[in-house]
PDB file of C-alpha atoms in Angstrom:
ATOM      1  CA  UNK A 581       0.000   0.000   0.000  1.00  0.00           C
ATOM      2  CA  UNK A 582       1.118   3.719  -0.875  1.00  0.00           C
ATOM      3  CA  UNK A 583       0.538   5.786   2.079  1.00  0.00           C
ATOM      4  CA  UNK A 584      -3.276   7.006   3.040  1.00  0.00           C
ATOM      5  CA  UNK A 585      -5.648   7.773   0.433  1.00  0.00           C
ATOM      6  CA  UNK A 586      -7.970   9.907   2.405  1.00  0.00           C
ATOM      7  CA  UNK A 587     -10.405   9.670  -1.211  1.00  0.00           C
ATOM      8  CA  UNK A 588     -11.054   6.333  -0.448  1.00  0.00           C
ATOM      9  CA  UNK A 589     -12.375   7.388   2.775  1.00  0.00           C
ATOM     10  CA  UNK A 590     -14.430  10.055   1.548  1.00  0.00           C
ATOM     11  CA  UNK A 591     -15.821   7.310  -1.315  1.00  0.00           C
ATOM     12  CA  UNK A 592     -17.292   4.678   1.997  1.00  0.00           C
ATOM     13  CA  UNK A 593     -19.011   7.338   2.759  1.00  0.00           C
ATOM     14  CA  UNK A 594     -20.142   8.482  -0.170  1.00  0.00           C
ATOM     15  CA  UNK A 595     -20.449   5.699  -2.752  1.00  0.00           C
ATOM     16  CA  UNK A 596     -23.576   3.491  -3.014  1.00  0.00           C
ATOM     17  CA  UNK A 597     -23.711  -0.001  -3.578  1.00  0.00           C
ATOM     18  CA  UNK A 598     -24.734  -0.559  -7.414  1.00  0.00           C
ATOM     19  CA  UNK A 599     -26.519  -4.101  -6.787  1.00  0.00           C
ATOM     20  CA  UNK A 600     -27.957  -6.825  -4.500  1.00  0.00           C
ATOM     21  CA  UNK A 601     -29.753  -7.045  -1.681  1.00  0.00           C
ATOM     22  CA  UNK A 602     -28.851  -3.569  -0.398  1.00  0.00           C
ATOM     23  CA  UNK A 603     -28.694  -1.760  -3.362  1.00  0.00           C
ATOM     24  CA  UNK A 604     -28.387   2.238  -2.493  1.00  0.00           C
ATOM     25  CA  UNK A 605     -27.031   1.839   0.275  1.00  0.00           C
ATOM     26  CA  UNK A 606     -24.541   3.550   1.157  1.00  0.00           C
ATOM     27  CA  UNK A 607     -21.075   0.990   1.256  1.00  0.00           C
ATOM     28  CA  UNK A 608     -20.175   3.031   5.064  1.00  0.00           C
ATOM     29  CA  UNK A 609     -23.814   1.229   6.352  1.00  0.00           C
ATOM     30  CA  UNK A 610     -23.300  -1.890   4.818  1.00  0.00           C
ATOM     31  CA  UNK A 611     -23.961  -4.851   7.589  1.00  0.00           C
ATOM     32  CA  UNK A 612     -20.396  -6.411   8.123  1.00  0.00           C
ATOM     33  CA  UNK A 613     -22.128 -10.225   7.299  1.00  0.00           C
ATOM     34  CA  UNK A 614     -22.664  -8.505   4.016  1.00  0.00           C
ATOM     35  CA  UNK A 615     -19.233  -7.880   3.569  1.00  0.00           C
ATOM     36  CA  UNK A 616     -18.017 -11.076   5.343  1.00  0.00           C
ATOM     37  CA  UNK A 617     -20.393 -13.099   2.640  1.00  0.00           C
ATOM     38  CA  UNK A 618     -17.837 -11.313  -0.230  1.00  0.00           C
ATOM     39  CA  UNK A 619     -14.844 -11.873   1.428  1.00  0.00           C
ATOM     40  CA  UNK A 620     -15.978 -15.598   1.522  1.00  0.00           C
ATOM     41  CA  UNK A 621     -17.175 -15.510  -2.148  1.00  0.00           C
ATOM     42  CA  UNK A 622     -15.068 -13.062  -3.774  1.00  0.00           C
ATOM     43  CA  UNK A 623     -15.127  -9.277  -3.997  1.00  0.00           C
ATOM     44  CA  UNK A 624     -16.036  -7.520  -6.898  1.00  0.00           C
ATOM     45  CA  UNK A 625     -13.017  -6.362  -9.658  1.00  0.00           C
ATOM     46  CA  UNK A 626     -11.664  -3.201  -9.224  1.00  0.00           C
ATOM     47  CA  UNK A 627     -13.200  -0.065  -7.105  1.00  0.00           C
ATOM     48  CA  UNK A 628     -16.010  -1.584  -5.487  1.00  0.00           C
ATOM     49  CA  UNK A 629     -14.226  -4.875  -4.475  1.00  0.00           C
ATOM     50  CA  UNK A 630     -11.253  -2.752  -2.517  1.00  0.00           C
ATOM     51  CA  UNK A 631     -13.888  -0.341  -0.789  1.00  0.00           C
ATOM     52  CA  UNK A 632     -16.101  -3.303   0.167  1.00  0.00           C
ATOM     53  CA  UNK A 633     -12.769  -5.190   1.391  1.00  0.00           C
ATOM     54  CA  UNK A 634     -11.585  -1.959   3.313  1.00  0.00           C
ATOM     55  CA  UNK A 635     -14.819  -1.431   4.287  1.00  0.00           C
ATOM     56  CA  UNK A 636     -14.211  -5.255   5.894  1.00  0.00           C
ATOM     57  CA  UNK A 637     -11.397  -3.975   7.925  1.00  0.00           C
ATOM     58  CA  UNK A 638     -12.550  -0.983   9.225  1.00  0.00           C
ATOM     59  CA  UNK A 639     -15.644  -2.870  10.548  1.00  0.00           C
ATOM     60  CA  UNK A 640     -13.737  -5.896  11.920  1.00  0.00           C
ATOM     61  CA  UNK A 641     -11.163  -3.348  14.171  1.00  0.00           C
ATOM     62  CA  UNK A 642     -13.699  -1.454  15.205  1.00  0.00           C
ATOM     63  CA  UNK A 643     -12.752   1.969  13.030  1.00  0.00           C
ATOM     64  CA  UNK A 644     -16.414   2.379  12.331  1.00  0.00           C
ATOM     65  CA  UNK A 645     -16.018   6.281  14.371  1.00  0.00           C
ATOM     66  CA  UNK A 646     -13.278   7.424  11.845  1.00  0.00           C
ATOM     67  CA  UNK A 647     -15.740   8.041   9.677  1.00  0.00           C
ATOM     68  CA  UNK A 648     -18.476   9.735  11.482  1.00  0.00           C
ATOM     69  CA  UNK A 649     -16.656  12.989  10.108  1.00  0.00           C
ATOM     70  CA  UNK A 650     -16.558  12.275   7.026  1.00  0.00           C
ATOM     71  CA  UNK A 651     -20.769  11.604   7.243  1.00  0.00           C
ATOM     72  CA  UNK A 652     -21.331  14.549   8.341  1.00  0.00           C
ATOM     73  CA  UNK A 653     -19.464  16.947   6.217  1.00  0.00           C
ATOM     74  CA  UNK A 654     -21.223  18.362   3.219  1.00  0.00           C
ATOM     75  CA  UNK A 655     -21.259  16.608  -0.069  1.00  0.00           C
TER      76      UNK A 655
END
């Protein structure tokens, strides 16, 4: 990994999930067995699959509160 990308950050927050059972929701609020069930089946290619897999490990360390910030700044 290259150092902090704080856009990825700002993308959990921001970014909804495009299909599935919780379509539009945002990938931040995603239930962790949701992202669990990927990591068992396999993430997505390419944007989605690393912000759902980050999403993973921010969830499963407890990191959820680093981005209550980010929520509540303006778009």
């Amino acid at each position: 990994m290259e150092g902090l990308q704080p856009q990825i950050l700002e993308d959990l927050v921001r970014v909804r999930m495009p299909f599935g059972k919780y379509k539009d929701r945002l990938i931040c609020d995603l239930p962790v067995s949701y992202l669990e069930w990927f990591a068992n089946k396999g993430f997505p290619q390419g944007k989605l699959g690393m912000l759902l897999s980050t999403m993973l490990v921010i969830k499963s360390n407890g990191l959820d509160y680093l981005l209550a910030p980010l929520k509540r700044k303006p778009k």
